[in-house]
PDB file of C-alpha atoms in Angstrom:
ATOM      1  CA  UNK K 415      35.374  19.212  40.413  1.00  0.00           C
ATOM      2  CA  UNK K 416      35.006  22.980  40.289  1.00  0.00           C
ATOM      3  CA  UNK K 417      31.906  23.455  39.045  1.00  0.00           C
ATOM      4  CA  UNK K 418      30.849  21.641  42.504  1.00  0.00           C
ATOM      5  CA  UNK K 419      32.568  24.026  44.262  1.00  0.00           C
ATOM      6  CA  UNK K 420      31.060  26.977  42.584  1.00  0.00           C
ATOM      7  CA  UNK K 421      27.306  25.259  43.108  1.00  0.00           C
ATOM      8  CA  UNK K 422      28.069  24.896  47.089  1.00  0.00           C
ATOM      9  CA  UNK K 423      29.307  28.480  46.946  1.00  0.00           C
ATOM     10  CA  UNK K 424      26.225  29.204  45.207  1.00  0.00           C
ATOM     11  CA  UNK K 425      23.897  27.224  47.707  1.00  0.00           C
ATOM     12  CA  UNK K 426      25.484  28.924  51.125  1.00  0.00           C
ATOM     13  CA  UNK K 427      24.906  32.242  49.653  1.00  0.00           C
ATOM     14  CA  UNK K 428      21.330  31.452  49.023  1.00  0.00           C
ATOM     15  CA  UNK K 429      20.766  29.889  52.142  1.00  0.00           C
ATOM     16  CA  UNK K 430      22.586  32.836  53.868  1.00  0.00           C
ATOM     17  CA  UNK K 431      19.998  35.156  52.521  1.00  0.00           C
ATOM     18  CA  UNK K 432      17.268  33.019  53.197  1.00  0.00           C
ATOM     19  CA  UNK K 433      18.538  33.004  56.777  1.00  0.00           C
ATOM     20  CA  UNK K 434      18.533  36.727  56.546  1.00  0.00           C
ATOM     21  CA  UNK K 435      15.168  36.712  56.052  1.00  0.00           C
ATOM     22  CA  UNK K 436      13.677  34.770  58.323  1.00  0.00           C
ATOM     23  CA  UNK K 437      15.993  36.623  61.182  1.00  0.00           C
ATOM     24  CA  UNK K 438      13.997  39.562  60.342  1.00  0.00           C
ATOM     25  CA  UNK K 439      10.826  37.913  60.532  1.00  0.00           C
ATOM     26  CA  UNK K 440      11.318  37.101  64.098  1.00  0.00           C
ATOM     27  CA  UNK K 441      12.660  40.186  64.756  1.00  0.00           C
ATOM     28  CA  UNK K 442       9.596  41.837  63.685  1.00  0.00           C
ATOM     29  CA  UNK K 443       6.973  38.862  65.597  1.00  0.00           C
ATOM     30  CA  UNK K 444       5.613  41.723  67.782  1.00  0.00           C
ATOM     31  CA  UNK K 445       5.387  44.354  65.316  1.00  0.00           C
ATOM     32  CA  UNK K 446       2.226  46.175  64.415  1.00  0.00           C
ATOM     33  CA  UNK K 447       1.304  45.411  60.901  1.00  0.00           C
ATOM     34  CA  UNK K 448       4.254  43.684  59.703  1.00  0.00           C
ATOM     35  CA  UNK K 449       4.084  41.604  56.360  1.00  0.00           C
ATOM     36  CA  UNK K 450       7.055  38.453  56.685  1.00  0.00           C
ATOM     37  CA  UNK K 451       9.194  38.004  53.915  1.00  0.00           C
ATOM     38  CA  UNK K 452       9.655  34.769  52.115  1.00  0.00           C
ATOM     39  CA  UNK K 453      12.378  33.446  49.985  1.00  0.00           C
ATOM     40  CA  UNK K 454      12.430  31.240  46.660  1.00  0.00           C
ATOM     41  CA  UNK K 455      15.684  29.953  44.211  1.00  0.00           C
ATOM     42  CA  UNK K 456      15.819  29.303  41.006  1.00  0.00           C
ATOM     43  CA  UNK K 457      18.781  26.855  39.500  1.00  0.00           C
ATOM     44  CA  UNK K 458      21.345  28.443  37.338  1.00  0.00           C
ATOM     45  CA  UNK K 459      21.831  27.736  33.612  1.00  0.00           C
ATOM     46  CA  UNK K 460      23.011  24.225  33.012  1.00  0.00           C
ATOM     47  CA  UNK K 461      26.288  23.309  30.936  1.00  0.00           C
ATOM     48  CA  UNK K 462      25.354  21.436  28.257  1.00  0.00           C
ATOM     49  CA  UNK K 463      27.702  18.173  27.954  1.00  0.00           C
ATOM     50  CA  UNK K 464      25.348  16.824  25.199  1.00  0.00           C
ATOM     51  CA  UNK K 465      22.354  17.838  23.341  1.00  0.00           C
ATOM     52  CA  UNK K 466      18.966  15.853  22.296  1.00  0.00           C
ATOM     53  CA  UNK K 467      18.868  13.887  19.400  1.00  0.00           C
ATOM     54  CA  UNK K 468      15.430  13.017  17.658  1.00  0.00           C
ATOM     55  CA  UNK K 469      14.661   9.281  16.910  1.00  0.00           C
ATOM     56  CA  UNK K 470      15.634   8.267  13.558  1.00  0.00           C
ATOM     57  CA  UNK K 471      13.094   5.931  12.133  1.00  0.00           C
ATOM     58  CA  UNK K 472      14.058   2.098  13.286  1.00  0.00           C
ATOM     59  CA  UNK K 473      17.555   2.834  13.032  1.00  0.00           C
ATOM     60  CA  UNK K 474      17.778   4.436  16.528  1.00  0.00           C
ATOM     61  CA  UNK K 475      15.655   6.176  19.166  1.00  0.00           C
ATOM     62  CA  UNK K 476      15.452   9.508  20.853  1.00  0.00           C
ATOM     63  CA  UNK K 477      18.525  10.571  22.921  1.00  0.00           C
ATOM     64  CA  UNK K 478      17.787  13.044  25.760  1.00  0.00           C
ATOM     65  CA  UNK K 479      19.914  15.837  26.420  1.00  0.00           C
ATOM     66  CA  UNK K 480      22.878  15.334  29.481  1.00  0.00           C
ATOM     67  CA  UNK K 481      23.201  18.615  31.202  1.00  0.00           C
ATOM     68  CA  UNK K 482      25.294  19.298  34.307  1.00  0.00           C
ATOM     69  CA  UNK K 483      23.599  22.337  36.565  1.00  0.00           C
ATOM     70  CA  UNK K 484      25.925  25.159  37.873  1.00  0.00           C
ATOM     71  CA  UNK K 485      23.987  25.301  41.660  1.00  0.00           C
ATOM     72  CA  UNK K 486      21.167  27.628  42.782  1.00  0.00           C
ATOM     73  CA  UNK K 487      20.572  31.784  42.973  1.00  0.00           C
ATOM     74  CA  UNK K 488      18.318  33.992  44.022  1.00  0.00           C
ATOM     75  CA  UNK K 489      14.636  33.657  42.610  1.00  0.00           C
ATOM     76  CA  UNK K 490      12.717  36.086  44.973  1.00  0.00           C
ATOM     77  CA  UNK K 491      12.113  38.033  48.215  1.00  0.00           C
ATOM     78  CA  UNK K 492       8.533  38.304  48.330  1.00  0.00           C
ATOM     79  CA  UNK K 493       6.471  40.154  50.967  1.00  0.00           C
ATOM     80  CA  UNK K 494       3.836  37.792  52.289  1.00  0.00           C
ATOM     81  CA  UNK K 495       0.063  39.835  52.253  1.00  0.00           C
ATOM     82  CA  UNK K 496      -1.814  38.018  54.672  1.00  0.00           C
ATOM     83  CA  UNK K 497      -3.879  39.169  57.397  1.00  0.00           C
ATOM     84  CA  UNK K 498      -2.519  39.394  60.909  1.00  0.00           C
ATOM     85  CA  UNK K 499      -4.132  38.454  63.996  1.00  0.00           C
ATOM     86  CA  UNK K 500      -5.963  40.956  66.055  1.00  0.00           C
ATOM     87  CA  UNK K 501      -5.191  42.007  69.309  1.00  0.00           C
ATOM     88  CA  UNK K 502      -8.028  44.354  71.156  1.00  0.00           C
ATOM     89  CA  UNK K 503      -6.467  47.329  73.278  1.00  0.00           C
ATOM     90  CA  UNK K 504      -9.335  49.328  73.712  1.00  0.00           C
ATOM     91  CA  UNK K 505      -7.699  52.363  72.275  1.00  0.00           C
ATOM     92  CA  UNK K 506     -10.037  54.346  70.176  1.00  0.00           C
ATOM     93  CA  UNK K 507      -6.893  55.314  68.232  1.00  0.00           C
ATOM     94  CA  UNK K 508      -5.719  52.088  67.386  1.00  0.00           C
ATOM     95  CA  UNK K 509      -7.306  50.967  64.081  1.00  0.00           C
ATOM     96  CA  UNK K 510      -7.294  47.588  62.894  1.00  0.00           C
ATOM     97  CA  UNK K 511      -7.774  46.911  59.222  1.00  0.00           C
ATOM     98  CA  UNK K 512     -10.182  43.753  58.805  1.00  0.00           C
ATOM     99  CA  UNK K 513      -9.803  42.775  54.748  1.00  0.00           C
ATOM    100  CA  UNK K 514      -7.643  44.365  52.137  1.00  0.00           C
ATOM    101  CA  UNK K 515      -6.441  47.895  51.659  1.00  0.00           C
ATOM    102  CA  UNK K 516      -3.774  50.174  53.760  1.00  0.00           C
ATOM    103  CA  UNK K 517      -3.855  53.443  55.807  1.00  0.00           C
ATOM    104  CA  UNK K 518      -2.733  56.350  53.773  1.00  0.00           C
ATOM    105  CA  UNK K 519      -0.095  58.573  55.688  1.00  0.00           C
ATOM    106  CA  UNK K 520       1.818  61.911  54.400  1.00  0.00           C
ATOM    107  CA  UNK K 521       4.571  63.753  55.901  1.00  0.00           C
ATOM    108  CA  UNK K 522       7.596  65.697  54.408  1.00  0.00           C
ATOM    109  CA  UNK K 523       6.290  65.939  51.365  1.00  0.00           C
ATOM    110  CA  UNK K 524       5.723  61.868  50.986  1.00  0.00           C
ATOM    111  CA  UNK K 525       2.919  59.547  51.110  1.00  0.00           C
ATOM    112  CA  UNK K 526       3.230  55.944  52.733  1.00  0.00           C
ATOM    113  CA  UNK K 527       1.083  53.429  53.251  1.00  0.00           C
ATOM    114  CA  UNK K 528       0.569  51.216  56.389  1.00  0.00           C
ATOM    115  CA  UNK K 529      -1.234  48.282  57.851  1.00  0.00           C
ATOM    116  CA  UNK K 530      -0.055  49.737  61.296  1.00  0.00           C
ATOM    117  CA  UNK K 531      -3.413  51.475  63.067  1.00  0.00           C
ATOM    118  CA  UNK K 532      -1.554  53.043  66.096  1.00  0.00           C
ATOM    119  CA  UNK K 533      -2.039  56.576  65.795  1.00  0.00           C
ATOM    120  CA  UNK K 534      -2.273  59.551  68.286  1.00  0.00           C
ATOM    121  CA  UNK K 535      -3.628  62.869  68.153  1.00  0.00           C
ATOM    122  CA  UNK K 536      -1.023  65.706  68.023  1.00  0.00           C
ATOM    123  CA  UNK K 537      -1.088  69.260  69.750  1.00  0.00           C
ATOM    124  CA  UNK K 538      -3.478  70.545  66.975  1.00  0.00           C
ATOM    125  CA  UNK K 539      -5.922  67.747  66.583  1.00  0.00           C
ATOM    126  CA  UNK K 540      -4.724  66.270  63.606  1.00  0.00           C
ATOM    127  CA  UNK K 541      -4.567  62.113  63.963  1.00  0.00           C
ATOM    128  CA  UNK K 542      -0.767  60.931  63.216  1.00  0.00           C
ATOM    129  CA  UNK K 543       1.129  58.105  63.233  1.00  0.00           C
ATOM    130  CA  UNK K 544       4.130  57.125  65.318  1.00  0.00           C
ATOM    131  CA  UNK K 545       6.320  59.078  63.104  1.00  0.00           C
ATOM    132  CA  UNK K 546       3.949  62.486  62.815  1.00  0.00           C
ATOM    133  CA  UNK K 547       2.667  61.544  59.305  1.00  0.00           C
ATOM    134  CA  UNK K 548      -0.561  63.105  59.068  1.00  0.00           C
ATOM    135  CA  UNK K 549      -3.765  60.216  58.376  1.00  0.00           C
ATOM    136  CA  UNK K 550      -5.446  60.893  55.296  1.00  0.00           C
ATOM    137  CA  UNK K 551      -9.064  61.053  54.427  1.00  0.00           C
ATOM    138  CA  UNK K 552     -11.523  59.964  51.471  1.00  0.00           C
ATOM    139  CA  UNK K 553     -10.840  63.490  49.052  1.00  0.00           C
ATOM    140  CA  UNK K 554      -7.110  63.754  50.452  1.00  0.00           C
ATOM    141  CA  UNK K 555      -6.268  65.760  53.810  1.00  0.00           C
ATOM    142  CA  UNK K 556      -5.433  65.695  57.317  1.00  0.00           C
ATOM    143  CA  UNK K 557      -8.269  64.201  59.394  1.00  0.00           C
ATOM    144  CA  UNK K 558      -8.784  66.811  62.760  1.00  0.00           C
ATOM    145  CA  UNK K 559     -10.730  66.788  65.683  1.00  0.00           C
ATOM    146  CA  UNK K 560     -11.227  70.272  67.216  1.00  0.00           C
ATOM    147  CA  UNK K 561      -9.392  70.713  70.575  1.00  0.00           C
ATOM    148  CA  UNK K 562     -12.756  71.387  72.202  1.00  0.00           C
ATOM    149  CA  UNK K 563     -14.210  68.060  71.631  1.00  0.00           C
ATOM    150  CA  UNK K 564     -15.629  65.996  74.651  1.00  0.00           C
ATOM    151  CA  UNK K 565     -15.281  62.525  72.934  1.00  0.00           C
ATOM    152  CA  UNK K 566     -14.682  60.918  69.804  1.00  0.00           C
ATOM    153  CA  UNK K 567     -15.630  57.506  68.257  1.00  0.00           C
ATOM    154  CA  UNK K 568     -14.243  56.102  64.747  1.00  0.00           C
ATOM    155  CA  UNK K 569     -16.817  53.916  63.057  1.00  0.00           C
ATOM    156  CA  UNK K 570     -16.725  50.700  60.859  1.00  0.00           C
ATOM    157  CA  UNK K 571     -16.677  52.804  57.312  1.00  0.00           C
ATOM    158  CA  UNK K 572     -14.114  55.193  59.280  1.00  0.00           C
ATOM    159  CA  UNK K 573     -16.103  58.249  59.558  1.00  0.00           C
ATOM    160  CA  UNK K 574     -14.692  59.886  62.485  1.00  0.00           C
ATOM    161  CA  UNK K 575     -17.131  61.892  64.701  1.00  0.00           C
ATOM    162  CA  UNK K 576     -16.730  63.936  67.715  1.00  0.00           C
ATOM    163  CA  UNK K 577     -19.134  65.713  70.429  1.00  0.00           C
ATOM    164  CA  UNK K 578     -18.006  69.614  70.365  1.00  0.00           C
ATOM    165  CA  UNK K 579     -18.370  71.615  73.051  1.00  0.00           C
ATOM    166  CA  UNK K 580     -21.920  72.821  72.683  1.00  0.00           C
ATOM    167  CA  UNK K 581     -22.834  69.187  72.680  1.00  0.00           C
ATOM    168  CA  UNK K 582     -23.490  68.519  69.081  1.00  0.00           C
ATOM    169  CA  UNK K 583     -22.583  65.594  66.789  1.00  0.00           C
ATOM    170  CA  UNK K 584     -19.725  66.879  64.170  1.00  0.00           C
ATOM    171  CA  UNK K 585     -17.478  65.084  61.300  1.00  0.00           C
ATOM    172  CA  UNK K 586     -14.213  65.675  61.008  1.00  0.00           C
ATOM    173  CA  UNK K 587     -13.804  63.394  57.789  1.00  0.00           C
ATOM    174  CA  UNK K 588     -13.815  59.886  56.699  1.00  0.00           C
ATOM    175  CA  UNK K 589     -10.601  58.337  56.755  1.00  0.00           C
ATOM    176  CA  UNK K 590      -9.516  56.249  53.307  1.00  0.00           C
ATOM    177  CA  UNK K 591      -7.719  53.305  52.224  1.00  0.00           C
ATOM    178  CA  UNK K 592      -5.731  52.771  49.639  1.00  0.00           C
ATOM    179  CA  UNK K 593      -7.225  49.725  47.385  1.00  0.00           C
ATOM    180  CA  UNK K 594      -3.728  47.765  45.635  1.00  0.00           C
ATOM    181  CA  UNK K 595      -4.210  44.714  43.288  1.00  0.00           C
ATOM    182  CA  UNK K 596      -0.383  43.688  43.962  1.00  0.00           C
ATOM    183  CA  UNK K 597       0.173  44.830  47.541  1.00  0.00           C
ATOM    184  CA  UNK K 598       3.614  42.715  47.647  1.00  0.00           C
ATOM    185  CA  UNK K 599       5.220  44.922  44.843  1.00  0.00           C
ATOM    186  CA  UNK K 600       5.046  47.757  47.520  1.00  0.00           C
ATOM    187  CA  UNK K 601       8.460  49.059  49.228  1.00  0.00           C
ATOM    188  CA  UNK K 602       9.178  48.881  52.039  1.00  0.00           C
ATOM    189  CA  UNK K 603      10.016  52.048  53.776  1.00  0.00           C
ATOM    190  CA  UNK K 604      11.257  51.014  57.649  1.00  0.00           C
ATOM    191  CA  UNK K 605       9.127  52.005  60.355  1.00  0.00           C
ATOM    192  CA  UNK K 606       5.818  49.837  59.255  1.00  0.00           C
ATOM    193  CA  UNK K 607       5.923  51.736  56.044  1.00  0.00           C
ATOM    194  CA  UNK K 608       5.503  51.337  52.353  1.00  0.00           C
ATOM    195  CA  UNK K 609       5.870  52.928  49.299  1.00  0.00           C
ATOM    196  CA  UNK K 610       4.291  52.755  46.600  1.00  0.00           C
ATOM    197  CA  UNK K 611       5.357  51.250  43.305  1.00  0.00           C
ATOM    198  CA  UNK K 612       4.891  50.940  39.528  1.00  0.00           C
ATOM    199  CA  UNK K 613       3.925  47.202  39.927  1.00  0.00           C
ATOM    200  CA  UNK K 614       1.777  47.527  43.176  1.00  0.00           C
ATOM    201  CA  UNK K 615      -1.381  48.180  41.064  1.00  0.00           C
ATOM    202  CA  UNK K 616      -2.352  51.062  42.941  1.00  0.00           C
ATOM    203  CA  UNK K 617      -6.093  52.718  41.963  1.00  0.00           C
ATOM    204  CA  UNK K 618      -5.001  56.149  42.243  1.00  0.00           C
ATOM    205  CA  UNK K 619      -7.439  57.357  44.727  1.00  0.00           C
ATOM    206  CA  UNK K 620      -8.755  56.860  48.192  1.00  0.00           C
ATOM    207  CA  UNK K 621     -11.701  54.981  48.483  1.00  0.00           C
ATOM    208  CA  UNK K 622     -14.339  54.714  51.712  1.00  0.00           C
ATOM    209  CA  UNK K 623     -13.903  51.596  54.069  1.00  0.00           C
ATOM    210  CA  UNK K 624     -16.419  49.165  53.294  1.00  0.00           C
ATOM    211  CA  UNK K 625     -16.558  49.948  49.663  1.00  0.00           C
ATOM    212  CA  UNK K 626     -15.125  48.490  46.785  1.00  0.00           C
ATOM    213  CA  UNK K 627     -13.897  45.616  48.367  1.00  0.00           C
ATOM    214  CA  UNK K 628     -11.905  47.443  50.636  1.00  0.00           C
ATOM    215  CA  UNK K 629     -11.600  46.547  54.543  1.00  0.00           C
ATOM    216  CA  UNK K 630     -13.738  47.757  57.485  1.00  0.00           C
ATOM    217  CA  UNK K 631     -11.837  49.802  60.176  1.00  0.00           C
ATOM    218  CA  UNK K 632     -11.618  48.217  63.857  1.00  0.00           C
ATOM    219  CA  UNK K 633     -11.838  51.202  66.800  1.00  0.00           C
ATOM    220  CA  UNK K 634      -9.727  50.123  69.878  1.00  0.00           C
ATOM    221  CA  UNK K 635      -7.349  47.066  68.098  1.00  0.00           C
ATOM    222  CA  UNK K 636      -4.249  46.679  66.468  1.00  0.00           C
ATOM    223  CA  UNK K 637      -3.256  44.050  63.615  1.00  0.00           C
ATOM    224  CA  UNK K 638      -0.347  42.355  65.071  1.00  0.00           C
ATOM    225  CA  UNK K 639       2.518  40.871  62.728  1.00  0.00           C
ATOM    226  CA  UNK K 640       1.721  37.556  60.813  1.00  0.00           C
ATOM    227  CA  UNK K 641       4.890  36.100  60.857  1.00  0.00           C
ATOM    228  CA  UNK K 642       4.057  32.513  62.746  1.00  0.00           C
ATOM    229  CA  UNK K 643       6.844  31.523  64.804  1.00  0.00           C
ATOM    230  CA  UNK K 644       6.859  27.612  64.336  1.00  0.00           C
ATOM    231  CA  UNK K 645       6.904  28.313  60.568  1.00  0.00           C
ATOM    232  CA  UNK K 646       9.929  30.510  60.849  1.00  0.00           C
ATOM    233  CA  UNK K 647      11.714  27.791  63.278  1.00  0.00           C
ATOM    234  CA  UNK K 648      11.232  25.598  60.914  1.00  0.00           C
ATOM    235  CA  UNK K 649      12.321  27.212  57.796  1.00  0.00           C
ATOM    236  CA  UNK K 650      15.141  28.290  59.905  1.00  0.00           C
ATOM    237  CA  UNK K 651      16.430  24.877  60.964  1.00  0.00           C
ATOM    238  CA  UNK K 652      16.037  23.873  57.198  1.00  0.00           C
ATOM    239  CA  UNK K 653      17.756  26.611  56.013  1.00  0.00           C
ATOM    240  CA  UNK K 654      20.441  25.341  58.250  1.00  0.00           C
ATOM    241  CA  UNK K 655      20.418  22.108  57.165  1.00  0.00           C
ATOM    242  CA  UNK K 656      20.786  23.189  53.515  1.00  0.00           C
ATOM    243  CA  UNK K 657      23.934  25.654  53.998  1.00  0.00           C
ATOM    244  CA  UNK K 658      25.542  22.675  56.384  1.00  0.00           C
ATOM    245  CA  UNK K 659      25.148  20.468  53.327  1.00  0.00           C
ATOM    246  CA  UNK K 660      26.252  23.179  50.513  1.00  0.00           C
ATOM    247  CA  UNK K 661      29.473  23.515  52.999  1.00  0.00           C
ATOM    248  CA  UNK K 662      29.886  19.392  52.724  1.00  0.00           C
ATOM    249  CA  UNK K 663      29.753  20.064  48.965  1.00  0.00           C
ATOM    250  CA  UNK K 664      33.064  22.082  49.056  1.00  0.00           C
ATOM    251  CA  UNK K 665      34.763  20.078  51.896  1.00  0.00           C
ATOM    252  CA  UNK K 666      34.532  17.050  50.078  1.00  0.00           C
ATOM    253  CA  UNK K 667      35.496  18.736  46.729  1.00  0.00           C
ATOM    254  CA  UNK K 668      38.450  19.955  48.059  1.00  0.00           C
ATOM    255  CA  UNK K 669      39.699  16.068  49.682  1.00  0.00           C
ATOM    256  CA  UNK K 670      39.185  14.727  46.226  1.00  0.00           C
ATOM    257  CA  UNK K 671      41.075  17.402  44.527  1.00  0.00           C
ATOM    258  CA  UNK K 672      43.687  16.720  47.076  1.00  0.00           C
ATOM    259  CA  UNK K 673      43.638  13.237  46.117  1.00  0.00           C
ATOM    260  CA  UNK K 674      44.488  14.327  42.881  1.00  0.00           C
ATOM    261  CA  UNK K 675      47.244  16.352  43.938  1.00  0.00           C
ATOM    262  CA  UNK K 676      48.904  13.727  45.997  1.00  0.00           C
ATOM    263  CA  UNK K 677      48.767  11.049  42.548  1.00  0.00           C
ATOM    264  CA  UNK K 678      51.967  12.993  41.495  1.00  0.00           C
ATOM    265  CA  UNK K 679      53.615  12.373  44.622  1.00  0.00           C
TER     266      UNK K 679
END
């Protein structure tokens, strides 16, 4: 009777967390490169009530094992990779990232990495994120765009050109992306960052858009969130079905072992 208490216990803790999840999801539909998270159990080690036996000759067949399980916990959070749609704002700042790869940014003496493309250009020239993190180019180092320029245009393989002030065509860099062969063991940082870690496969180095098998940079869009809203909903009113039913588990539980109480009476 208590081990089924213990597995509902088990199940609206899971399903809690799973709710968790997808609350943040939502949260984050509008947000500018955000990568949903998804959740997965795993069952807990079964009690063994009795173990296989092998057939023995004609005597007697094969007796499968009888195994009670102890409920559910916790497999994985895993962050979800996918491409998000893109929305065009005409920005030339705003960078969308068509394939795989991420922005590289440093600040404070830390690199990140981002899918988020809306960056700015500070009181020196240098091109920076939301948060001031300085955009890094192919070689390392701030990309930056002399004050005097007239215009500027970021192309496909993100080479980022400007007309100075005598009128001539000048580069201020190429701007890299970070290449990762497990971009979901990256950590994430808050503020549409992530760092790196030892199982996100990263190459080491920056590599040119376009090359490598590394995505092409879009001038004037953003890559919106891909969380998908009717997915969410509906892993949402499933997860509520599931931690309704766990709590059925224990209410009913607890009238049997009442039952039992009240056979002394």
């Amino acid at each position: 009777m208590l081990r089924s208490m213990y597995a509902g216990i088990s199940g609206m803790k899971g399903f809690q967390t799973k709710l968790d999840v997808i609350g943040n999801n939502i949260a984050n539909v509008n947000t500018s490169g955000f990568k949903k998270g998804r959740v997965t159990f795993q069952d807990m080690m079964s009690q063994m009530t009795s173990g296989a036996q092998g057939a023995n000759g004609d005597v007697r067949g094969g007796i499968n094992p009888a195994q009670v399980g102890l409920g559910s916990q916790l497999g994985t959070i895993d962050n979800i990779h996918t491409q998000g749609f893109r929305q065009t704002t005409n920005n030339p700042l705003d960078l969308a990232l068509e394939g795989d790869g991420m922005f590289q940014v440093a600040g404070n003496g830390t690199t990140y990495y981002t899918r988020a493309g809306n960056f700015y250009l500070d009181n020196d020239g240098h091109i920076v994120n939301g948060d001031g993190y300085f955009l890094q180019k192919v070689g390392g180092g701030n990309i930056e765009i002399d004050s005097t320029a007239k215009s500027f245009s970021i192309q496909t393989d993100g080479t980022v050109n400007y007309i100075d002030a005598a009128g001539d065509t000048q580069t201020a860099g190429q701007i890299g992306i970070a290449s990762f062969s497990n971009p979901a063991g990256l950590e994430k940082a808050g503020s549409n960052l992530f760092l790196n870690s030892e199982n996100a496969g990263y190459a080491g180095n920056l590599v040119a858009p376009e090359s490598g098998g590394t995505a092409s940079i879009v001038s004037g869009s953003l890559e919106m969130s891909n969380v998908d809203l009717s997915e969410e909903f509906t892993e949402m009113i499933t997860a509520q079905r599931g931690f309704q039913a766990n709590t059925r588990i224990i209410t009913t539980s607890d009238e049997i072992l009442q039952e039992l109480v009240n056979l002394k009476r």
